[in-house]
Amino acid sequence: MPRSKRRLHSRSGSRSSVGGGGGGRYDEKRLKHHTESGGGDCFNKNARKSNTSSSRRKRKRSEESHHRRSQAGSTGGGHRKNRYREEKATRRHEDRTSRNNRERELRTEEPKKHSNAAAAVRNDAEGHLMYQAGDVLHNRYKLLSTLGEGTFGRVVKVKDTSRDHTIALKIIRNVEKYRKAAKLEINVLEEILSKDPSGRHLCIRMLDWFDFHGHICIAFEMLGLSVYDFLKDNKYEPFPLEHVRHMAYQLCFAVNFLHSIKLTHTDLKPENILFLDSEYTTVPSNAMRKNREVRHVNCTDIRLIDFGNAIFDHEYHSTIVSTRHYRAPEVILELGWSQPCDVWSIGCIMYELYLGITLFQTHDNREHLAMMERILGPIPYRMAKKTRTRYFHHGKLEWDDKSSAGRYVRENCKPLARCAIADTPDHVLLFNLIGRMLDYDPSDRITLAEALDHPFFSKLPAHQRLHTRYGSGEKSTSSSSASLTATGSRDFSHSLSR
């Protein structure tokens, strides 16, 4: 308590004691003085006795008078007056209670209008909205079935009753951090929609969004399976090279558009790439095993989804981004990152589409770096010296090749140049592009505008070469075409020579 207030409180206490206890002592002194003064001379015994007798007579008369008044009150007007006071007090109390109740009703009247709807909304222990088929959200979206579930919430197949067509509704968990992330994603989706209202740059389009009792709901066009789910359902059978070519081109085209509007996706992976339609045809496998059939998707058109982690250039960049297997070395080494980290992720995805397996199958930073060195060559000395992480000693990665982890890396990783399943020009060109995307130094890494003009994509039919129709989002400074021979036999960079 401030000193001034403490002094004020002390003064207030003094006043209380004076007005309370002090007053009592003052009355006692005054009573003593009155008693001692008697009729005048306080030492006169007869006067004191006379005063005492007089006091007794007065007290007796007072008691008799009080008794008579009590009797009169019990039988006459006094009783009626007391009963009137009681009734008046009772009515006053009832009026006050009634007024308070009415005020309480007025305060709760508005929420009561929605009480039935609110009571019907239930969440499970993790904050997911509990629903069943046939429920209608926002007086418009009839829930049909669940399409998928993630940490953010659930994606539900719904019928838009106002337009009579089926869409996907992303229902976010009623948890504060996921609500905030959803609002950030909505901001990104609105920016994409404003820059590309027709959706020609292959990013998923937001149709609507609303808040349903704490659940942020985002409506999207209905799409097919994710590339990862198709790969998994196909027992990780690699995609044909022509499918890889078209899918990789579309991915470069979509992400290059994001880069042109100052966005970095930061979470590119097969789970976030969806087929427009995942219908497939079953064909015999080229594998040695007989009687095995694999699925070939009928249409390789894709859409890029999940912008919950997308970051504008002017926004805060957290230290760690991207899912582990698609994380760039500058992120692991905490050297700062920007759009080139998306290019690295695309290189990893292209490898996975081509071979059906993850390029960096690990969950440990040091092991991840060891895999990079095994596949791509030594990490540049300048990056090793610049990082504040403790994975290097005198610029060299501290790694025990003889450990069980070391044996695992040796047995499961090999130089990128030896990963192609054929040495024909198309396969060579593919790995040349992947190698340039996996350049350690972000400043030396190929840009997506350059990648769109890479010879690997030259065999795409004209109607699929979207950047020649709509533009690549930024001018390409690529010299890839000139630097590669017609057969595509240009030597790989030094990082692929091991």
JSON list of C-alpha atoms in Angstrom, two decimals, residues 261-369:
[
{"chain": "A", "resi": 261, "resn": "ILE", "atom": "CA", "xyz": [2.89, -12.99, -54.15]},
{"chain": "A", "resi": 262, "resn": "LYS", "atom": "CA", "xyz": [5.51, -13.06, -51.35]},
{"chain": "A", "resi": 263, "resn": "LEU", "atom": "CA", "xyz": [4.32, -16.28, -49.70]},
{"chain": "A", "resi": 264, "resn": "THR", "atom": "CA", "xyz": [6.25, -19.37, -48.58]},
{"chain": "A", "resi": 265, "resn": "HIS", "atom": "CA", "xyz": [4.15, -22.51, -48.10]},
{"chain": "A", "resi": 266, "resn": "THR", "atom": "CA", "xyz": [6.65, -24.11, -45.62]},
{"chain": "A", "resi": 267, "resn": "ASP", "atom": "CA", "xyz": [4.80, -27.46, -45.41]},
{"chain": "A", "resi": 268, "resn": "LEU", "atom": "CA", "xyz": [4.99, -29.06, -48.83]},
{"chain": "A", "resi": 269, "resn": "LYS", "atom": "CA", "xyz": [4.58, -32.84, -48.74]},
{"chain": "A", "resi": 270, "resn": "PRO", "atom": "CA", "xyz": [2.57, -35.52, -50.60]},
{"chain": "A", "resi": 271, "resn": "GLU", "atom": "CA", "xyz": [-0.21, -35.27, -47.99]},
{"chain": "A", "resi": 272, "resn": "ASN", "atom": "CA", "xyz": [-0.83, -31.66, -49.03]},
{"chain": "A", "resi": 273, "resn": "ILE", "atom": "CA", "xyz": [-1.14, -32.40, -52.75]},
{"chain": "A", "resi": 274, "resn": "LEU", "atom": "CA", "xyz": [-4.57, -33.66, -53.80]},
{"chain": "A", "resi": 275, "resn": "PHE", "atom": "CA", "xyz": [-5.72, -35.16, -57.06]},
{"chain": "A", "resi": 276, "resn": "LEU", "atom": "CA", "xyz": [-8.57, -33.33, -58.71]},
{"chain": "A", "resi": 277, "resn": "ASP", "atom": "CA", "xyz": [-10.07, -36.79, -59.28]},
{"chain": "A", "resi": 278, "resn": "SER", "atom": "CA", "xyz": [-8.37, -39.91, -57.94]},
{"chain": "A", "resi": 279, "resn": "GLU", "atom": "CA", "xyz": [-10.23, -42.46, -60.10]},
{"chain": "A", "resi": 280, "resn": "TYR", "atom": "CA", "xyz": [-7.80, -45.06, -61.39]},
{"chain": "A", "resi": 281, "resn": "THR", "atom": "CA", "xyz": [-7.30, -47.94, -63.77]},
{"chain": "A", "resi": 282, "resn": "THR", "atom": "CA", "xyz": [-5.74, -51.23, -62.69]},
{"chain": "A", "resi": 283, "resn": "VAL", "atom": "CA", "xyz": [-2.87, -52.43, -64.87]},
{"chain": "A", "resi": 284, "resn": "PRO", "atom": "CA", "xyz": [-0.36, -55.31, -64.62]},
{"chain": "A", "resi": 285, "resn": "SER", "atom": "CA", "xyz": [2.75, -54.52, -62.64]},
{"chain": "A", "resi": 286, "resn": "ASN", "atom": "CA", "xyz": [6.19, -54.33, -64.25]},
{"chain": "A", "resi": 287, "resn": "ALA", "atom": "CA", "xyz": [7.65, -56.00, -61.17]},
{"chain": "A", "resi": 288, "resn": "MET", "atom": "CA", "xyz": [9.05, -59.51, -61.19]},
{"chain": "A", "resi": 289, "resn": "ARG", "atom": "CA", "xyz": [6.17, -60.84, -59.10]},
{"chain": "A", "resi": 290, "resn": "LYS", "atom": "CA", "xyz": [3.44, -62.37, -61.20]},
{"chain": "A", "resi": 291, "resn": "ASN", "atom": "CA", "xyz": [-0.30, -61.73, -60.93]},
{"chain": "A", "resi": 292, "resn": "ARG", "atom": "CA", "xyz": [0.25, -58.37, -59.28]},
{"chain": "A", "resi": 293, "resn": "GLU", "atom": "CA", "xyz": [-1.73, -55.35, -60.43]},
{"chain": "A", "resi": 294, "resn": "VAL", "atom": "CA", "xyz": [-1.14, -51.69, -59.66]},
{"chain": "A", "resi": 295, "resn": "ARG", "atom": "CA", "xyz": [-3.27, -48.57, -59.92]},
{"chain": "A", "resi": 296, "resn": "HIS", "atom": "CA", "xyz": [-2.66, -45.82, -62.43]},
{"chain": "A", "resi": 297, "resn": "VAL", "atom": "CA", "xyz": [-4.55, -42.62, -61.74]},
{"chain": "A", "resi": 298, "resn": "ASN", "atom": "CA", "xyz": [-6.67, -41.62, -64.72]},
{"chain": "A", "resi": 299, "resn": "CYS", "atom": "CA", "xyz": [-6.12, -37.86, -64.37]},
{"chain": "A", "resi": 300, "resn": "THR", "atom": "CA", "xyz": [-2.90, -36.38, -62.96]},
{"chain": "A", "resi": 301, "resn": "ASP", "atom": "CA", "xyz": [-4.36, -32.90, -62.36]},
{"chain": "A", "resi": 302, "resn": "ILE", "atom": "CA", "xyz": [-3.54, -31.81, -58.80]},
{"chain": "A", "resi": 303, "resn": "ARG", "atom": "CA", "xyz": [-4.34, -29.04, -56.34]},
{"chain": "A", "resi": 304, "resn": "LEU", "atom": "CA", "xyz": [-2.16, -27.64, -53.57]},
{"chain": "A", "resi": 305, "resn": "ILE", "atom": "CA", "xyz": [-3.80, -27.47, -50.12]},
{"chain": "A", "resi": 306, "resn": "ASP", "atom": "CA", "xyz": [-3.15, -26.63, -46.46]},
{"chain": "A", "resi": 307, "resn": "PHE", "atom": "CA", "xyz": [-2.01, -23.03, -46.14]},
{"chain": "A", "resi": 308, "resn": "GLY", "atom": "CA", "xyz": [-2.17, -23.02, -42.35]},
{"chain": "A", "resi": 309, "resn": "ASN", "atom": "CA", "xyz": [1.61, -22.68, -42.13]},
{"chain": "A", "resi": 310, "resn": "ALA", "atom": "CA", "xyz": [2.10, -20.36, -45.10]},
{"chain": "A", "resi": 311, "resn": "ILE", "atom": "CA", "xyz": [4.12, -17.25, -44.23]},
{"chain": "A", "resi": 312, "resn": "PHE", "atom": "CA", "xyz": [4.23, -13.86, -45.94]},
{"chain": "A", "resi": 313, "resn": "ASP", "atom": "CA", "xyz": [7.68, -12.36, -46.45]},
{"chain": "A", "resi": 314, "resn": "HIS", "atom": "CA", "xyz": [6.97, -9.53, -43.97]},
{"chain": "A", "resi": 315, "resn": "GLU", "atom": "CA", "xyz": [5.76, -11.85, -41.21]},
{"chain": "A", "resi": 316, "resn": "TYR", "atom": "CA", "xyz": [7.74, -13.43, -38.39]},
{"chain": "A", "resi": 317, "resn": "HIS", "atom": "CA", "xyz": [9.69, -16.52, -39.52]},
{"chain": "A", "resi": 318, "resn": "SER", "atom": "CA", "xyz": [9.95, -19.16, -36.80]},
{"chain": "A", "resi": 319, "resn": "THR", "atom": "CA", "xyz": [13.20, -21.10, -36.54]},
{"chain": "A", "resi": 320, "resn": "ILE", "atom": "CA", "xyz": [11.85, -24.53, -37.52]},
{"chain": "A", "resi": 321, "resn": "VAL", "atom": "CA", "xyz": [9.37, -25.17, -40.34]},
{"chain": "A", "resi": 322, "resn": "SER", "atom": "CA", "xyz": [8.41, -28.04, -42.67]},
{"chain": "A", "resi": 323, "resn": "THR", "atom": "CA", "xyz": [7.67, -31.67, -41.93]},
{"chain": "A", "resi": 324, "resn": "ARG", "atom": "CA", "xyz": [10.87, -33.51, -41.02]},
{"chain": "A", "resi": 325, "resn": "HIS", "atom": "CA", "xyz": [11.47, -35.52, -44.22]},
{"chain": "A", "resi": 326, "resn": "TYR", "atom": "CA", "xyz": [11.08, -32.43, -46.43]},
{"chain": "A", "resi": 327, "resn": "ARG", "atom": "CA", "xyz": [13.04, -29.99, -44.26]},
{"chain": "A", "resi": 328, "resn": "ALA", "atom": "CA", "xyz": [15.83, -27.99, -45.89]},
{"chain": "A", "resi": 329, "resn": "PRO", "atom": "CA", "xyz": [19.39, -27.95, -44.43]},
{"chain": "A", "resi": 330, "resn": "GLU", "atom": "CA", "xyz": [19.27, -24.20, -43.69]},
{"chain": "A", "resi": 331, "resn": "VAL", "atom": "CA", "xyz": [16.26, -24.88, -41.45]},
{"chain": "A", "resi": 332, "resn": "ILE", "atom": "CA", "xyz": [17.98, -27.73, -39.58]},
{"chain": "A", "resi": 333, "resn": "LEU", "atom": "CA", "xyz": [21.11, -25.61, -39.13]},
{"chain": "A", "resi": 334, "resn": "GLU", "atom": "CA", "xyz": [18.99, -22.63, -38.01]},
{"chain": "A", "resi": 335, "resn": "LEU", "atom": "CA", "xyz": [20.55, -20.32, -40.57]},
{"chain": "A", "resi": 336, "resn": "GLY", "atom": "CA", "xyz": [17.29, -18.62, -41.52]},
{"chain": "A", "resi": 337, "resn": "TRP", "atom": "CA", "xyz": [15.02, -19.54, -44.40]},
{"chain": "A", "resi": 338, "resn": "SER", "atom": "CA", "xyz": [12.84, -18.11, -47.15]},
{"chain": "A", "resi": 339, "resn": "GLN", "atom": "CA", "xyz": [11.21, -19.37, -50.36]},
{"chain": "A", "resi": 340, "resn": "PRO", "atom": "CA", "xyz": [14.11, -21.71, -51.37]},
{"chain": "A", "resi": 341, "resn": "CYS", "atom": "CA", "xyz": [13.11, -24.04, -48.51]},
{"chain": "A", "resi": 342, "resn": "ASP", "atom": "CA", "xyz": [9.96, -24.83, -50.56]},
{"chain": "A", "resi": 343, "resn": "VAL", "atom": "CA", "xyz": [12.17, -25.74, -53.54]},
{"chain": "A", "resi": 344, "resn": "TRP", "atom": "CA", "xyz": [14.07, -28.25, -51.40]},
{"chain": "A", "resi": 345, "resn": "SER", "atom": "CA", "xyz": [10.79, -29.83, -50.31]},
{"chain": "A", "resi": 346, "resn": "ILE", "atom": "CA", "xyz": [9.67, -30.17, -53.93]},
{"chain": "A", "resi": 347, "resn": "GLY", "atom": "CA", "xyz": [12.93, -31.95, -54.79]},
{"chain": "A", "resi": 348, "resn": "CYS", "atom": "CA", "xyz": [12.25, -34.47, -52.00]},
{"chain": "A", "resi": 349, "resn": "ILE", "atom": "CA", "xyz": [8.66, -34.94, -53.22]},
{"chain": "A", "resi": 350, "resn": "MET", "atom": "CA", "xyz": [9.74, -35.57, -56.82]},
{"chain": "A", "resi": 351, "resn": "TYR", "atom": "CA", "xyz": [12.15, -38.28, -55.64]},
{"chain": "A", "resi": 352, "resn": "GLU", "atom": "CA", "xyz": [9.31, -39.90, -53.65]},
{"chain": "A", "resi": 353, "resn": "LEU", "atom": "CA", "xyz": [6.89, -39.84, -56.59]},
{"chain": "A", "resi": 354, "resn": "TYR", "atom": "CA", "xyz": [9.54, -41.44, -58.81]},
{"chain": "A", "resi": 355, "resn": "LEU", "atom": "CA", "xyz": [10.71, -44.20, -56.43]},
{"chain": "A", "resi": 356, "resn": "GLY", "atom": "CA", "xyz": [7.77, -44.56, -54.02]},
{"chain": "A", "resi": 357, "resn": "ILE", "atom": "CA", "xyz": [10.02, -44.13, -50.97]},
{"chain": "A", "resi": 358, "resn": "THR", "atom": "CA", "xyz": [11.02, -41.18, -48.81]},
{"chain": "A", "resi": 359, "resn": "LEU", "atom": "CA", "xyz": [14.41, -39.68, -49.61]},
{"chain": "A", "resi": 360, "resn": "PHE", "atom": "CA", "xyz": [15.33, -38.84, -45.99]},
{"chain": "A", "resi": 361, "resn": "GLN", "atom": "CA", "xyz": [13.67, -41.42, -43.74]},
{"chain": "A", "resi": 362, "resn": "THR", "atom": "CA", "xyz": [14.77, -40.20, -40.32]},
{"chain": "A", "resi": 363, "resn": "HIS", "atom": "CA", "xyz": [13.60, -38.37, -37.20]},
{"chain": "A", "resi": 364, "resn": "ASP", "atom": "CA", "xyz": [16.94, -37.10, -35.91]},
{"chain": "A", "resi": 365, "resn": "ASN", "atom": "CA", "xyz": [18.77, -33.94, -36.99]},
{"chain": "A", "resi": 366, "resn": "ARG", "atom": "CA", "xyz": [22.29, -35.36, -36.91]},
{"chain": "A", "resi": 367, "resn": "GLU", "atom": "CA", "xyz": [21.23, -38.50, -38.77]},
{"chain": "A", "resi": 368, "resn": "HIS", "atom": "CA", "xyz": [19.36, -36.32, -41.26]},
{"chain": "A", "resi": 369, "resn": "LEU", "atom": "CA", "xyz": [22.55, -34.35, -41.96]}
]
